mmCIF file of C-alpha atoms in Angstrom:
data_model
loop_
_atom_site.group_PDB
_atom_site.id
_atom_site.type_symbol
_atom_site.label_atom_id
_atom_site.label_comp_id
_atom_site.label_asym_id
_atom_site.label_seq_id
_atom_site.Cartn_x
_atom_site.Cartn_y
_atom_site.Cartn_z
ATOM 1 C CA UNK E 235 240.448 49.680 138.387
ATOM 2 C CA UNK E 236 240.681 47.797 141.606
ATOM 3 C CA UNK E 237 241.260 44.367 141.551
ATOM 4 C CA UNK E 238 238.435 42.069 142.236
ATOM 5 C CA UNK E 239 240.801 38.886 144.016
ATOM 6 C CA UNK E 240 239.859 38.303 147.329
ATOM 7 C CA UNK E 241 242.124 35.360 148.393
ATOM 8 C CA UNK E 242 242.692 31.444 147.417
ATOM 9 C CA UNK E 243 241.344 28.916 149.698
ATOM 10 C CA UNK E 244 241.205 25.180 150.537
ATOM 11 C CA UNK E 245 238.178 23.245 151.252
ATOM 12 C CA UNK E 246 237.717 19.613 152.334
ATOM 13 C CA UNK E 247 235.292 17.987 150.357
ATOM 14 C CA UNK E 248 234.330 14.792 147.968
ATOM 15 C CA UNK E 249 237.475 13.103 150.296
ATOM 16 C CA UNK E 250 239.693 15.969 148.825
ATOM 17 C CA UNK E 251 242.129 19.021 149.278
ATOM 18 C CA UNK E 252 240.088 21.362 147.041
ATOM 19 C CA UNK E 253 241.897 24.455 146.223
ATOM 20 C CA UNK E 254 240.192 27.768 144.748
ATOM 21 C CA UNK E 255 240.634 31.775 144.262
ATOM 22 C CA UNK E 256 237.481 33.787 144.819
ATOM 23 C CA UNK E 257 237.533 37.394 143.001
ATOM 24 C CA UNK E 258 233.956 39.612 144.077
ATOM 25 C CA UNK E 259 232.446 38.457 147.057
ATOM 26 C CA UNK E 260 228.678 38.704 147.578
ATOM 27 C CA UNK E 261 228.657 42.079 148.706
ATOM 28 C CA UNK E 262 225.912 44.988 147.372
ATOM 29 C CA UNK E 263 224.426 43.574 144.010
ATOM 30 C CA UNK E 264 226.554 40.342 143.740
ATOM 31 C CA UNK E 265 224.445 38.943 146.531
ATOM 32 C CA UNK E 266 221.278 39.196 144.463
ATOM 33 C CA UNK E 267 222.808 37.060 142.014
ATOM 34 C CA UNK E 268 223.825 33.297 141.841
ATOM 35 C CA UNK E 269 227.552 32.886 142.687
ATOM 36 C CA UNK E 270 230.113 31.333 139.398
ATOM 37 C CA UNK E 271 232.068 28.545 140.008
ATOM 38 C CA UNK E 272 234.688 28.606 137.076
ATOM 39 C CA UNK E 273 236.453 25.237 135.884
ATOM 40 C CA UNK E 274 239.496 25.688 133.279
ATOM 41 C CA UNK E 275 240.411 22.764 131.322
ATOM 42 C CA UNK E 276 243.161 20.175 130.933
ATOM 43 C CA UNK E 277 246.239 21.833 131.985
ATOM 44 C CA UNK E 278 244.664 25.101 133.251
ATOM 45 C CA UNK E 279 245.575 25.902 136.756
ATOM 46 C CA UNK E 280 243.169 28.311 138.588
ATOM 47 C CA UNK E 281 245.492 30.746 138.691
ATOM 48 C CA UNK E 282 245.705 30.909 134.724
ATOM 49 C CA UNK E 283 242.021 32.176 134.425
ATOM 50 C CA UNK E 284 242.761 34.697 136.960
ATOM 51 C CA UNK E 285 242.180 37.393 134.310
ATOM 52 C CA UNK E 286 238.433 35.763 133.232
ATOM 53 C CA UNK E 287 237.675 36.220 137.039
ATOM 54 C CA UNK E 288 239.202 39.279 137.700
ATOM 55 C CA UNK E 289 236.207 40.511 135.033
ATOM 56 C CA UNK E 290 233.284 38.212 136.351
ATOM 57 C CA UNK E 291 233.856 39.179 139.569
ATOM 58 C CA UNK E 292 232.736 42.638 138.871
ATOM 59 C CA UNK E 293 229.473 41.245 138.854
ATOM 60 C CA UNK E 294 229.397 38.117 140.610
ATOM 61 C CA UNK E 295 230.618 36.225 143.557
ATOM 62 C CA UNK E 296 233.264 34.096 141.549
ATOM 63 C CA UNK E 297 235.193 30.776 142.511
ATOM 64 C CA UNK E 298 238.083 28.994 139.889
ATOM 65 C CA UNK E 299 238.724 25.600 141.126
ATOM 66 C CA UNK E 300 242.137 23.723 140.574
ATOM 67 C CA UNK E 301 240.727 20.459 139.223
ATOM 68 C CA UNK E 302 242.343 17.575 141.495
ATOM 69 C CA UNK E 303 245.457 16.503 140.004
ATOM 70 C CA UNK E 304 246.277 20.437 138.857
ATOM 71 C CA UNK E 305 247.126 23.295 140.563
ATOM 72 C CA UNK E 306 247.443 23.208 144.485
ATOM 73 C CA UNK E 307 244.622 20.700 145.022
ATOM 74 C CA UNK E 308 245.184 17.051 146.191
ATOM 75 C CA UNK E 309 247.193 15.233 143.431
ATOM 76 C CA UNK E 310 249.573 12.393 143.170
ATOM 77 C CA UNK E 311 249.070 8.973 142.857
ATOM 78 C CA UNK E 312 246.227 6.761 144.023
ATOM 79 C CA UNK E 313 243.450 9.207 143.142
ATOM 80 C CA UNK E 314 240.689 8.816 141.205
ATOM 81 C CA UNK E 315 240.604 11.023 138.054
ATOM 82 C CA UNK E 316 237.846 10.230 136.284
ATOM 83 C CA UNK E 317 234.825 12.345 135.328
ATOM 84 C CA UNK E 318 232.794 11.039 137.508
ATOM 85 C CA UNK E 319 234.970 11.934 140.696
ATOM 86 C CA UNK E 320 235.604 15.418 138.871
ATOM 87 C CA UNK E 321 232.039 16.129 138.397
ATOM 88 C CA UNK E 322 231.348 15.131 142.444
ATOM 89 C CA UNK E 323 234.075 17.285 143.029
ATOM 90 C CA UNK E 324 232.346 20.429 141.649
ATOM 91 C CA UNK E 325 228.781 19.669 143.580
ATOM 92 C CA UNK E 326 230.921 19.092 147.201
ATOM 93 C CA UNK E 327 232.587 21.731 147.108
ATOM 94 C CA UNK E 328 229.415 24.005 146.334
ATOM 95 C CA UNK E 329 228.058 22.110 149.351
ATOM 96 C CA UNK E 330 231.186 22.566 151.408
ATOM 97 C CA UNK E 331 231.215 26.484 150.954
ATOM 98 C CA UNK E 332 227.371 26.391 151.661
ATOM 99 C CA UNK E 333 226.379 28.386 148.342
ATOM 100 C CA UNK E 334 222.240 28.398 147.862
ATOM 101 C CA UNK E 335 222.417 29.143 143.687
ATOM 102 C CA UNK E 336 225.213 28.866 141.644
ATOM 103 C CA UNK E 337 226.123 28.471 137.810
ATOM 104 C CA UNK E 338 228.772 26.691 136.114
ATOM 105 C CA UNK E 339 230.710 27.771 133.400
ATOM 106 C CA UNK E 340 233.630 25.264 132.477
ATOM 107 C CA UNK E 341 235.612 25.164 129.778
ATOM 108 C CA UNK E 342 237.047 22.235 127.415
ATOM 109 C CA UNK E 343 237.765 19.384 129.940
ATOM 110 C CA UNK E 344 235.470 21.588 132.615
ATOM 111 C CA UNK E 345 232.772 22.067 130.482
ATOM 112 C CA UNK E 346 232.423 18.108 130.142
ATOM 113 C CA UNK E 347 233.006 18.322 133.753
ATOM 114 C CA UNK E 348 230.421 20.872 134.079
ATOM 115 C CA UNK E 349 227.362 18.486 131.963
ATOM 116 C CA UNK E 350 228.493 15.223 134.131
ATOM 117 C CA UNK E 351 227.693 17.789 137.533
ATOM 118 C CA UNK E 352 224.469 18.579 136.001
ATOM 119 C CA UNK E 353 223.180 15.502 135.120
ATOM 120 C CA UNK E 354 222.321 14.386 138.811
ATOM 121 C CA UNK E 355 220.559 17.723 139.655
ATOM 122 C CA UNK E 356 222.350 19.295 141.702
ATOM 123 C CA UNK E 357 220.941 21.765 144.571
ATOM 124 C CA UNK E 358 221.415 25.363 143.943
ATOM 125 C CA UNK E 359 222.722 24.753 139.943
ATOM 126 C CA UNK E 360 220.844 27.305 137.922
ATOM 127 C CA UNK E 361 222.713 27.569 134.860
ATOM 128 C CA UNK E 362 225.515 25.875 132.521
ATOM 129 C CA UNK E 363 228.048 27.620 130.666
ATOM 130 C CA UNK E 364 230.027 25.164 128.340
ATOM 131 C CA UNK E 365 232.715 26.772 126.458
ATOM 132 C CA UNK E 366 234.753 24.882 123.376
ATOM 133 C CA UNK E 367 234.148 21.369 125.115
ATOM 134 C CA UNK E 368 235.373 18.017 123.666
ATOM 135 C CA UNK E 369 232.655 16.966 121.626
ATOM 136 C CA UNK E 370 234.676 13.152 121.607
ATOM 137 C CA UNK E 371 233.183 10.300 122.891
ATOM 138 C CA UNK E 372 232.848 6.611 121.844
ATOM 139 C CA UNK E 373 232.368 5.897 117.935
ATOM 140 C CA UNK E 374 232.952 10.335 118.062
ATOM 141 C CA UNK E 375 235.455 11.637 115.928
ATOM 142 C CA UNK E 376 238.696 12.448 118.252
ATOM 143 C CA UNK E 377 239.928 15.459 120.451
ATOM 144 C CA UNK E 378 241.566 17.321 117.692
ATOM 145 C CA UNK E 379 244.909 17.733 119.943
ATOM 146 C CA UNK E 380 248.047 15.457 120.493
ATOM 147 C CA UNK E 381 248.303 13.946 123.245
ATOM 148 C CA UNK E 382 252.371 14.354 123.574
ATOM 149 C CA UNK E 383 251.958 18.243 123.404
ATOM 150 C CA UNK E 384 250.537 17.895 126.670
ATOM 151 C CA UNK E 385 253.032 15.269 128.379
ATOM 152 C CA UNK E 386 256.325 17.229 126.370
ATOM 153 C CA UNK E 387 255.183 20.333 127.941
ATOM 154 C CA UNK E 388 254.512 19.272 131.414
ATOM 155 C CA UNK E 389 258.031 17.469 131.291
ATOM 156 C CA UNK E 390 259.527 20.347 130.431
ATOM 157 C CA UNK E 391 257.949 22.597 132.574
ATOM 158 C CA UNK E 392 259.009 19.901 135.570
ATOM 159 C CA UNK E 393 262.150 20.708 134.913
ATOM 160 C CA UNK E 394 261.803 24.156 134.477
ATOM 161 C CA UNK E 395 260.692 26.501 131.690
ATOM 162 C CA UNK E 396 260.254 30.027 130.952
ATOM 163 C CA UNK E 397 258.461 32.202 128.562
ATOM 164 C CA UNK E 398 260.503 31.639 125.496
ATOM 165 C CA UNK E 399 261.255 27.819 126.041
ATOM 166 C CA UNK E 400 257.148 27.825 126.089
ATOM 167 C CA UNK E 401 256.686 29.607 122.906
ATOM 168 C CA UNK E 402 257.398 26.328 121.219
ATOM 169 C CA UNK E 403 253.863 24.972 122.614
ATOM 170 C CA UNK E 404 252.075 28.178 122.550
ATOM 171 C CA UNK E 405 253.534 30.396 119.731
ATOM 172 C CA UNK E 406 250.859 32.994 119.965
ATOM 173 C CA UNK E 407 250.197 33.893 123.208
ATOM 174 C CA UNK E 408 251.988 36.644 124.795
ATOM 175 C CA UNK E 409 254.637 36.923 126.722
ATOM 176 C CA UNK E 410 253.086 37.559 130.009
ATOM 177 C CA UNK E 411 250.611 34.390 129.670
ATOM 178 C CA UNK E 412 253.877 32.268 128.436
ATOM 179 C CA UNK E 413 255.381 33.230 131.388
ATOM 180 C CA UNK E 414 252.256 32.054 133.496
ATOM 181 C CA UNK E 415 251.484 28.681 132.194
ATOM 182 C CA UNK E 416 255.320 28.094 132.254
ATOM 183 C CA UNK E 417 255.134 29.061 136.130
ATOM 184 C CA UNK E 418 252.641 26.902 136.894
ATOM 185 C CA UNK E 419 252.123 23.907 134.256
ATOM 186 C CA UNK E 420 254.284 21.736 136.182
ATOM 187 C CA UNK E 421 251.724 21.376 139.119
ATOM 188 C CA UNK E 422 249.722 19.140 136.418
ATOM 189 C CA UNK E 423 250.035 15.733 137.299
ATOM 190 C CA UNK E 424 251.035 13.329 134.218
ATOM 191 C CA UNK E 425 248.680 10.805 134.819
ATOM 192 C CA UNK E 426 245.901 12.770 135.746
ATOM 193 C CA UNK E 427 246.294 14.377 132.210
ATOM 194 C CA UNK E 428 246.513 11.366 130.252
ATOM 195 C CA UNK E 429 243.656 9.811 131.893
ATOM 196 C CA UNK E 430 241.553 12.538 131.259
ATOM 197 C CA UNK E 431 242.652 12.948 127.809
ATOM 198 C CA UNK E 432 242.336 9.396 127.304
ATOM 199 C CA UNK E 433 238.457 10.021 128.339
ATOM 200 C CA UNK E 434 237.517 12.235 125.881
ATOM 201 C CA UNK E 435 237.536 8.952 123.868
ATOM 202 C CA UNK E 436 236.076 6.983 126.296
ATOM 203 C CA UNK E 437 233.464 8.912 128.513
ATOM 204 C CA UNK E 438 230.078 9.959 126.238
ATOM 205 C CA UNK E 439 229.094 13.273 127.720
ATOM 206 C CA UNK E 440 226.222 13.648 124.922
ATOM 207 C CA UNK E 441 224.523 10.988 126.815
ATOM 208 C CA UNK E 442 224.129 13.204 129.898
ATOM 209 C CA UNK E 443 222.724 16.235 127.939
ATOM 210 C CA UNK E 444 218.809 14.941 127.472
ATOM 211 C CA UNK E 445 218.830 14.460 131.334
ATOM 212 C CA UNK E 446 220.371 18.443 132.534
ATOM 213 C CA UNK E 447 217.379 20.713 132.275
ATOM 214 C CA UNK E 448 219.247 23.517 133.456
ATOM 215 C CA UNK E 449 219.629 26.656 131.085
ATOM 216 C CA UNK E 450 222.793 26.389 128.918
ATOM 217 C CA UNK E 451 224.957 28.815 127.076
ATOM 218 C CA UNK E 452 227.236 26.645 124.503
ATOM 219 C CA UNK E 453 229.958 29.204 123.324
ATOM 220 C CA UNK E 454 232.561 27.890 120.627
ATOM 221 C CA UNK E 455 235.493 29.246 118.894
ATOM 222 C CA UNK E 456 235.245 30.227 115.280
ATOM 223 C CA UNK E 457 238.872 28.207 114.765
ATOM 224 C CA UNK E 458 240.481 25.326 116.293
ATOM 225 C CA UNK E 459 237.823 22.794 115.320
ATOM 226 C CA UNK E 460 236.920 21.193 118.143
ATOM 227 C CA UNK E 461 233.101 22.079 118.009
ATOM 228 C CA UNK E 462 231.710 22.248 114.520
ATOM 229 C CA UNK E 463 228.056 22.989 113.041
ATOM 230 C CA UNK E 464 227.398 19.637 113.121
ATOM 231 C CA UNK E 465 228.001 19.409 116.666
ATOM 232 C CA UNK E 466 226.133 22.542 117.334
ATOM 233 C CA UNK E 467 223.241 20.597 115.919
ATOM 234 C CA UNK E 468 223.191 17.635 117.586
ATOM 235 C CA UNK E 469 224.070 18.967 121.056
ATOM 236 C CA UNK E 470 220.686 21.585 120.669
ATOM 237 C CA UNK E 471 218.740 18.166 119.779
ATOM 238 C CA UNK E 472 219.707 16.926 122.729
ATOM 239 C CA UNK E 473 219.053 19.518 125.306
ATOM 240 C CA UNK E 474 216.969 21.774 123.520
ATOM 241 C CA UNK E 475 217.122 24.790 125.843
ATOM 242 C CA UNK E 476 220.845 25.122 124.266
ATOM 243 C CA UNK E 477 221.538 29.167 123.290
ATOM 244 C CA UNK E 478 224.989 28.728 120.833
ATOM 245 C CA UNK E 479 227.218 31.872 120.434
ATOM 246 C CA UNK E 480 230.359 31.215 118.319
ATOM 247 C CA UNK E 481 232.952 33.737 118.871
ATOM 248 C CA UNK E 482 234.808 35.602 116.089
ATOM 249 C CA UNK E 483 238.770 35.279 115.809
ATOM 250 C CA UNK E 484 239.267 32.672 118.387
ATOM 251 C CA UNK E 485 241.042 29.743 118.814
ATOM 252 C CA UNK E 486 240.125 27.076 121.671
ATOM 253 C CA UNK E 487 241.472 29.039 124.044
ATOM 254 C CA UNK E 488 239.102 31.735 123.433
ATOM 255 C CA UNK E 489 239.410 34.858 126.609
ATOM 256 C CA UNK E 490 242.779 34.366 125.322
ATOM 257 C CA UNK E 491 242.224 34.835 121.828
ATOM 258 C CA UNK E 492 239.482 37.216 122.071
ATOM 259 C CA UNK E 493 238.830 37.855 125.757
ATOM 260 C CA UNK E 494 236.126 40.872 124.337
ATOM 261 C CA UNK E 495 234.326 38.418 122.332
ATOM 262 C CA UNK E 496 234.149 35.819 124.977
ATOM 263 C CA UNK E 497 232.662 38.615 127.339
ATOM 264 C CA UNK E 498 230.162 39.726 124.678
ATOM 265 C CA UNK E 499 229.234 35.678 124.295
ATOM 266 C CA UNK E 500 228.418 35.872 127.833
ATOM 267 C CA UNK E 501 225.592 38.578 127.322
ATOM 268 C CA UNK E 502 223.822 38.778 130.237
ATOM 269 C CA UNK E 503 223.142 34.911 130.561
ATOM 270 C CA UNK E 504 224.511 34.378 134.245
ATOM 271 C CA UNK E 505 222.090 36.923 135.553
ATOM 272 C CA UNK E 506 223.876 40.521 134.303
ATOM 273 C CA UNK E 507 225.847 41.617 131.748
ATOM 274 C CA UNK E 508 229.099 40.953 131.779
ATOM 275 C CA UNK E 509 230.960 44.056 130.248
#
């Protein structure tokens, strides 16, 4: 099947470098349909969810942002990497590429991203999809990840890594994704990471929820426990609108686990089915 990548692109905006790779376009049926703007996690590079938006962008106009501080967007010291900059970040650069309707789907760190962007109301957000996110906070139960798995990878990875060195951090992945997050982990920058690991204890995301109106898709992974029943619960309290798919097999990095099952969680929820 052809391949849906168009090209990767920089945009000024929110003060930033903002770096992205757009897979679909808005051509024929896509342009009927409110564009995805993807945002990966933690220590996820766009590039590493280029196989998520290879799929999307089948059906949709799709955009996967390097978060600042990853990737090939404006890192380094002296920036702000907070939520709240993160979150601005995803609404400007909407602006900046002039999109009129657009959903979010964000995953783990993004997904908190994502709810902090939807708070304010955003022109043009439709929809939220929140995959696996953080359900931390203050007086919450913590992230349940280390956070030297992160740094001890990076490190390594600064100094140069390949597939096998990585199968110490990732032992079931295969060898091909390995290989990719070993390419490009080292554009993470350290203190971006620990600060934003740091706030999954310290910013309190469940606050925002009562205030998004938006639609929202909360999909979770069967293992890893990050989001439990309990959470489930409490998050649909909140924002009531909440549909909750929990896919089979998966651990928190679910496409990855079960990149079928994350597809079928999807449904037709952005506006067509994803298949």
């Amino acid at each position: 099947m052809t391949s849906t990548f168009l090209y990767g692109g920089n945009v000024h905006s929110n003060g930033i470098r903002q770096h992205y790779l757009r897979y679909g376009g808005a051509d024929g049926e896509r342009a009927q349909r409110d564009a995805v703007i993807l945002i990966p996690g933690i220590t996820s590079p766009a590039v590493t969810w280029g196989f998520v938006a290879e799929h999307l962008g089948r059906q949709f106009d799709t955009y996967v942002l390097d978060v600042r501080g990853r990737g090939l967007s404006s890192s380094g010291p002296g920036l702000d990497y907070g939520l709240d900059a993160q979150a601005a970040d995803v609404t400007a650069f909407a602006q900046a590429l002039g999109l009129q309707r657009w959903a979010l789907v964000g995953h783990s760190m993004g997904g908190r991203i994502a709810v902090r962007a939807a708070r304010s109301q955003p022109s043009g957000l439709t929809r939220l999809v929140i995959v696996d996110p953080p359900v931390s906070g203050p007086g919450r139960r913590a992230y349940p990840a280390a956070l030297p798995w992160y740094v001890d990878s990076i490190r390594q990875a600064t100094l140069g890594m390949d597939a096998e060195a990585m199968r110490a951090f990732c032992p079931t992945w295969t060898e091909e994704q390995r290989q990719l997050r070993a390419q490009w982990l080292h554009t993470c920058h350290e203190p971006a990471i620990v600060q934003s690991f740091e706030d999954f204890g310290r910013d309190d995301i469940h606050a925002d929820l009562p205030r998004i109106k938006h639609p929202l898709l909360l999909v979770t992974a069967e293992r890893g426990d990050v989001v439990r029943g309990e959470d489930v619960a409490e998050w649909q309290g909140l924002a009531p609108q909440t549909e909750h798919v929990r896919v089979p097999g998966a651990g928190h990095m679910i496409p990855w686990d079960n990149e079928a099952g994350f597809y079928e969680a999807l449904g037709d929820f952005l506006g067509a089915r994803v298949n």
